[in-house]
CSV table of C-alpha atoms in Angstrom, one decimal:
chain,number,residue,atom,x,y,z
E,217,UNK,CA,-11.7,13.1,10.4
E,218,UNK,CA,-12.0,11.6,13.6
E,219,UNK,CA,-8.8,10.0,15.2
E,220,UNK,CA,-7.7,8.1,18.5
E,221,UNK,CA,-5.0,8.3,20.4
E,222,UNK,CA,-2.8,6.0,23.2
E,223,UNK,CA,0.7,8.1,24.2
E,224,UNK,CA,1.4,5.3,25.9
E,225,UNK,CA,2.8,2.3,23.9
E,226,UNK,CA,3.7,-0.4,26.9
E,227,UNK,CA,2.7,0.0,30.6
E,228,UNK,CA,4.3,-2.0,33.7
E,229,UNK,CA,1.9,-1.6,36.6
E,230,UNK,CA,2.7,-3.8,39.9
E,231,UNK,CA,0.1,-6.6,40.3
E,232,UNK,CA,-2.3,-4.7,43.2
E,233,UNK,CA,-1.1,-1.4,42.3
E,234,UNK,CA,-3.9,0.9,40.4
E,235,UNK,CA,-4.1,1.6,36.5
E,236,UNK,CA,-4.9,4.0,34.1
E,237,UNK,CA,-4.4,4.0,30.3
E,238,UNK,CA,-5.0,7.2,28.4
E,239,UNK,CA,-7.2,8.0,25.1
E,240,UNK,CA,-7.3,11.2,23.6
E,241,UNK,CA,-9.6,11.3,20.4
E,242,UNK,CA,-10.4,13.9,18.0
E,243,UNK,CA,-14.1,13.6,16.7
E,244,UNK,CA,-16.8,16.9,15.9
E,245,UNK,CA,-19.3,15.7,17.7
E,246,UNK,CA,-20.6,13.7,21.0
E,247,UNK,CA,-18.2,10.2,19.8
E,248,UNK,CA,-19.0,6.5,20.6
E,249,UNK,CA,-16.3,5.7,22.7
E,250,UNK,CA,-14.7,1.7,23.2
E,251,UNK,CA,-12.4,-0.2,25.6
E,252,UNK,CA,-11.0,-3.3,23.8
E,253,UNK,CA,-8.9,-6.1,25.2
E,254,UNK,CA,-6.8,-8.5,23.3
E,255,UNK,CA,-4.6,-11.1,24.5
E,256,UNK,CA,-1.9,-12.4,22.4
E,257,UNK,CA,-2.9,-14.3,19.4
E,258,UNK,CA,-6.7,-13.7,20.2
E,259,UNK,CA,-9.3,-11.5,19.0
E,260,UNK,CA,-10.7,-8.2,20.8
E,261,UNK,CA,-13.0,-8.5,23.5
E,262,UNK,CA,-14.8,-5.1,24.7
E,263,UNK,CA,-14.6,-3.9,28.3
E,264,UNK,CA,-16.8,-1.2,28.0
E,265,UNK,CA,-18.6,1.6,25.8
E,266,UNK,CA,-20.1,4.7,26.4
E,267,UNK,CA,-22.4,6.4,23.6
E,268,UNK,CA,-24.0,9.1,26.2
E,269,UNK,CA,-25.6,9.2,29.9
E,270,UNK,CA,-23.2,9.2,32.8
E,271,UNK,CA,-19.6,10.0,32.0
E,272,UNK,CA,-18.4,7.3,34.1
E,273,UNK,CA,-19.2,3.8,32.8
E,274,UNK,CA,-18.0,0.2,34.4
E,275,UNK,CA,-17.1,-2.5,32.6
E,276,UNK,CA,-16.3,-6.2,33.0
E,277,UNK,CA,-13.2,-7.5,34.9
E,278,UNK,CA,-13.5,-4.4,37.2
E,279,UNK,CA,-12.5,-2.0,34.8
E,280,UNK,CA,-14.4,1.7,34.4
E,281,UNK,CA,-13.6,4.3,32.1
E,282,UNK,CA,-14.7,8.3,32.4
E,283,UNK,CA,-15.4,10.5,29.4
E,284,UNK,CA,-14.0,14.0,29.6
E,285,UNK,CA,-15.3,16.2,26.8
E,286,UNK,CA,-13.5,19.2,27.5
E,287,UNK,CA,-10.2,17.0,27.6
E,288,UNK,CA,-11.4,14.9,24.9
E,289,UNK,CA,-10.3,11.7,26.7
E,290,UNK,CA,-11.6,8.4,27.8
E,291,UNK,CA,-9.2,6.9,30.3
E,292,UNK,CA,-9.7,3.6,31.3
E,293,UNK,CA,-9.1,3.0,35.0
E,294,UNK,CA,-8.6,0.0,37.1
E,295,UNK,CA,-8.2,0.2,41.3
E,296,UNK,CA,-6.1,-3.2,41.6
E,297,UNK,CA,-4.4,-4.7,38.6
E,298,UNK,CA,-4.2,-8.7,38.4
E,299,UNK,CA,-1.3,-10.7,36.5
E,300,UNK,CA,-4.4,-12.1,34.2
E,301,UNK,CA,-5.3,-8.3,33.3
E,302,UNK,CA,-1.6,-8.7,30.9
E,303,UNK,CA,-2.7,-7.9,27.7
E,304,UNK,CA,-3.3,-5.1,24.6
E,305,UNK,CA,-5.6,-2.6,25.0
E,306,UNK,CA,-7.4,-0.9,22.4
E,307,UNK,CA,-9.5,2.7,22.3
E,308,UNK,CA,-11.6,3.3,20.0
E,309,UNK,CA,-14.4,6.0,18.5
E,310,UNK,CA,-17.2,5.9,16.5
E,311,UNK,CA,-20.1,7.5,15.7
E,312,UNK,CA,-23.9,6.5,15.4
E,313,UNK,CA,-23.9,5.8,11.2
E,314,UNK,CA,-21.9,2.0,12.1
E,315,UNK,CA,-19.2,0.8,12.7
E,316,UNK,CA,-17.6,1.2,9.3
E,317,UNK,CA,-16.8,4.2,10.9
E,318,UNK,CA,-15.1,3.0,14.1
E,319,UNK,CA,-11.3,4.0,14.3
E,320,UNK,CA,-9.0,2.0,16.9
E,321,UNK,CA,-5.9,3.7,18.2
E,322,UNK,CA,-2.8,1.7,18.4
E,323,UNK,CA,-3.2,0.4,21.7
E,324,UNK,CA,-0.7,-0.1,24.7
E,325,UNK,CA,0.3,-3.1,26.2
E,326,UNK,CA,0.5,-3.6,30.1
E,327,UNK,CA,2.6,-5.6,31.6
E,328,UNK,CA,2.0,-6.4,35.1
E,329,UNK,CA,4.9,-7.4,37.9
E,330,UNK,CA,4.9,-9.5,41.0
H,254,UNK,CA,-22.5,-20.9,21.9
H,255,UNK,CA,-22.9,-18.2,19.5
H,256,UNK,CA,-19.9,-16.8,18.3
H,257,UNK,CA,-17.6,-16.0,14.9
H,258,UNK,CA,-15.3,-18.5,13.7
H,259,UNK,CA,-12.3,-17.8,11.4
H,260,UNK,CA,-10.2,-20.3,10.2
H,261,UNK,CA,-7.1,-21.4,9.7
H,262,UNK,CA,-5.7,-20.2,12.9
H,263,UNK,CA,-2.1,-19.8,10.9
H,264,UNK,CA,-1.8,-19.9,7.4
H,265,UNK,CA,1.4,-19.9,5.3
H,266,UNK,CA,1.7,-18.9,1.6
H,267,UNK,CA,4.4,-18.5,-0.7
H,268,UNK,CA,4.4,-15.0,-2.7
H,269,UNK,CA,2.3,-15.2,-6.1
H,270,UNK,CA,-0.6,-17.5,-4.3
H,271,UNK,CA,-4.1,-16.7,-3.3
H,272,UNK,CA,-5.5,-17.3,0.1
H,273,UNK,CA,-8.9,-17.2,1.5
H,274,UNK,CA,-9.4,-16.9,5.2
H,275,UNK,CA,-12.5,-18.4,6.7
H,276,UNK,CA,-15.0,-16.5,8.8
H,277,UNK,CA,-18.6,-17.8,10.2
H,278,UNK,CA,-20.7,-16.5,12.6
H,279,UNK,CA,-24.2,-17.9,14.2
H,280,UNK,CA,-25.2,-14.6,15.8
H,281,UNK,CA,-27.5,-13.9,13.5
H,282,UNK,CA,-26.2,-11.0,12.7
H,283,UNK,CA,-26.3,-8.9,9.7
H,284,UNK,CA,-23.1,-6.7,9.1
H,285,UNK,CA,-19.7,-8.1,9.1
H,286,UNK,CA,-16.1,-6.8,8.8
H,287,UNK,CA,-12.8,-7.8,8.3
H,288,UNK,CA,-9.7,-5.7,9.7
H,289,UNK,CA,-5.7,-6.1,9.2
H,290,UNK,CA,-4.0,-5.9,12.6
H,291,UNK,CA,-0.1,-5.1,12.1
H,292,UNK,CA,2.4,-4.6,15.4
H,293,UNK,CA,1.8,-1.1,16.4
H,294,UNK,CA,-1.1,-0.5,14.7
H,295,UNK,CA,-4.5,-0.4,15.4
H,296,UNK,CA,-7.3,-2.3,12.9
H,297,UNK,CA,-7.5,-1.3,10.0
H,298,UNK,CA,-10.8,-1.9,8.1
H,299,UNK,CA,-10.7,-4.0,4.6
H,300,UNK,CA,-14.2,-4.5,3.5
H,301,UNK,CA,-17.6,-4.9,5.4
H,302,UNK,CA,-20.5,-6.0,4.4
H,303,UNK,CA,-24.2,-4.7,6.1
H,304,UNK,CA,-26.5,-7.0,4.0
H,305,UNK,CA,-26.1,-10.7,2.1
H,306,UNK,CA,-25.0,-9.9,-1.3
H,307,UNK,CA,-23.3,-6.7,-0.8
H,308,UNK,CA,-20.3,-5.2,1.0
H,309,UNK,CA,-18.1,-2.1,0.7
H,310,UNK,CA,-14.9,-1.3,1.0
H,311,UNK,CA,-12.8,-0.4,3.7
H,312,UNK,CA,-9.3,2.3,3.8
H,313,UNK,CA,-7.3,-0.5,2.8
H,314,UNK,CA,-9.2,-3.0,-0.1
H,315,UNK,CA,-6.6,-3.0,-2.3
H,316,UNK,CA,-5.2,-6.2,-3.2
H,317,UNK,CA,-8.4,-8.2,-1.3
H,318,UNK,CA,-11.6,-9.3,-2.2
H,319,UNK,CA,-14.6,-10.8,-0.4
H,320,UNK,CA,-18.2,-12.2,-0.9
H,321,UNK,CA,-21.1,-12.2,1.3
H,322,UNK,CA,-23.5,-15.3,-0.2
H,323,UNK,CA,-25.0,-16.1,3.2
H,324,UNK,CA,-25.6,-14.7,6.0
H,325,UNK,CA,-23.4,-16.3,8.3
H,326,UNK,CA,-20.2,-16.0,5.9
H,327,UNK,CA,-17.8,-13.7,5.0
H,328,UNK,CA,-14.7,-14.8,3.8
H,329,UNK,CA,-11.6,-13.3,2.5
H,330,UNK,CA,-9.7,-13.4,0.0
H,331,UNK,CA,-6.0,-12.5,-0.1
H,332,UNK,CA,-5.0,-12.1,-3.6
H,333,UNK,CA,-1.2,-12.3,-5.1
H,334,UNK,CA,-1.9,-8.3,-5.9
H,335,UNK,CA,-1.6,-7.3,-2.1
H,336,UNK,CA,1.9,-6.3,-1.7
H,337,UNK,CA,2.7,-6.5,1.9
H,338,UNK,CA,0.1,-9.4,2.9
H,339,UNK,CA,1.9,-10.8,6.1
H,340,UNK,CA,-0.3,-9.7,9.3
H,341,UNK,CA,-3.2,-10.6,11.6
H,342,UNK,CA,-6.5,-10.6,10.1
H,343,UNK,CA,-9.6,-10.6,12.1
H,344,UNK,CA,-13.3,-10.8,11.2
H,345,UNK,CA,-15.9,-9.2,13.6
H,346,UNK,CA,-19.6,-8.7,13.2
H,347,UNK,CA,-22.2,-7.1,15.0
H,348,UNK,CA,-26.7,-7.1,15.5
H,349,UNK,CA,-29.3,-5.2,14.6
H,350,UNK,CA,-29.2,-2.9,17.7
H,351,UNK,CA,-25.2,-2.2,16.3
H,352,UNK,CA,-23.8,-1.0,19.7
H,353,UNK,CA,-21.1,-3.4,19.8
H,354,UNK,CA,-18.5,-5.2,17.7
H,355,UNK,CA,-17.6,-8.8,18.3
H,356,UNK,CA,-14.7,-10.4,16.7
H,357,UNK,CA,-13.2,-14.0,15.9
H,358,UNK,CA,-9.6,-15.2,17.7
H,359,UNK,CA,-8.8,-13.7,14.2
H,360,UNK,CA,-6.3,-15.5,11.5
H,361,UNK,CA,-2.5,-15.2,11.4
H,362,UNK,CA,-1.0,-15.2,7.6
H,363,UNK,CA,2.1,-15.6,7.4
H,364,UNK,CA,3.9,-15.4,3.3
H,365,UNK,CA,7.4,-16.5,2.6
């Protein structure tokens, strides 16, 4: 069974300083990888996806995320971290039958400092 | 704008009661979900539906049930037989195409 996982349960990043969060998954075959964002109280907003092509994909609000088979990651990355960019964030993998089949890690929560 | 809207925002039931949770979504889109969100977890899926008039369910359908008579509505019912029914619920849906999920502000239940 496929599975997804985020070591990291909060973050504090400086506001300016860089960002990565970390996704491992565990899936048999080439996965459909997500970047979700959710702010408190609100629903999940996706930053970016990658189902196959370039290993390095951009998303909105600046973020990019690079797919690493033989690590079986997806870290999401971000050069300069804004106070707005305080939030959940959410991996997740799927797989090309639909998304009945998508499973979301637990996701880790940045906080960002003056 | 096109969207999904679930409604109430925050609901509060007393143990024993039934509760329904709205979602509605002019996308035009044909599948729909609904997923429990619980601190430190990530979704977890409770029934979807790929087509008016049927649905499926998810790894956690006990104690819910759902209908899919249109289109554009999925809503959810919370019965007295889920034990533990205090969480965030959101609804999502997604097109034809199916390469992305897009979710409601989602509906906070809250049962005293």
């Amino acid at each position: 069974a496929q599975s997804v996982t985020q070591p990291d349960i909060h973050i504090t990043v400086s506001e300016g300083a860089s960002l990565e969060l970390r996704c491992n998954y565990s899936y048999g075959a080439t996965p459909y990888l997500f970047w979700y964002v959710q702010s408190p109280g609100q629903g999940l907003q996706l930053l970016l996806k990658y189902f196959s092509g370039d290993t390095l994909v951009q998303g909105i609000k600046g973020f990019e995320a690079e797919f690493k088979r033989s690590q079986s990651s997806f870290n999401l990355r971000k050069p300069s971290v804004h106070w707005s960019d305080a939030a959940e964030y959410f991996c997740a993998v799927g797989r090309n039958t639909g998304f009945q089949k998508l499973v979301f890690g637990t996701g880790t929560r940045l906080l960002v400092s003056p | 704008d096109g969207g999904i809207t679930q409604s109430p925002k925050y609901l509060f039931r007393k143990e024993g009661q039934n509760v329904t949770l709205s979602c509605e979504q002019n996308l035009n889109h044909d599948a729909m979900y609904w997923y429990r969100q619980d601190p430190g977890q990530g979704l977890r899926l409770i029934y979807y539906s790929q087509i008016v008039n049927d649905f499926q369910k998810g790894d956690i359908a006990e104690g819910y049930s759902v209908s899919r008579e249109k289109k554009e509505s999925f809503p959810l019912t919370v019965t007295s037989a889920q034990k533990n029914p205090t969480a965030f619920y959101l609804c999502a849906s997604t097109g034809a195409e199916g390469r992305e999920l897009f979710f409601g502000e989602g509906s906070r239940l809250t049962v005293l």
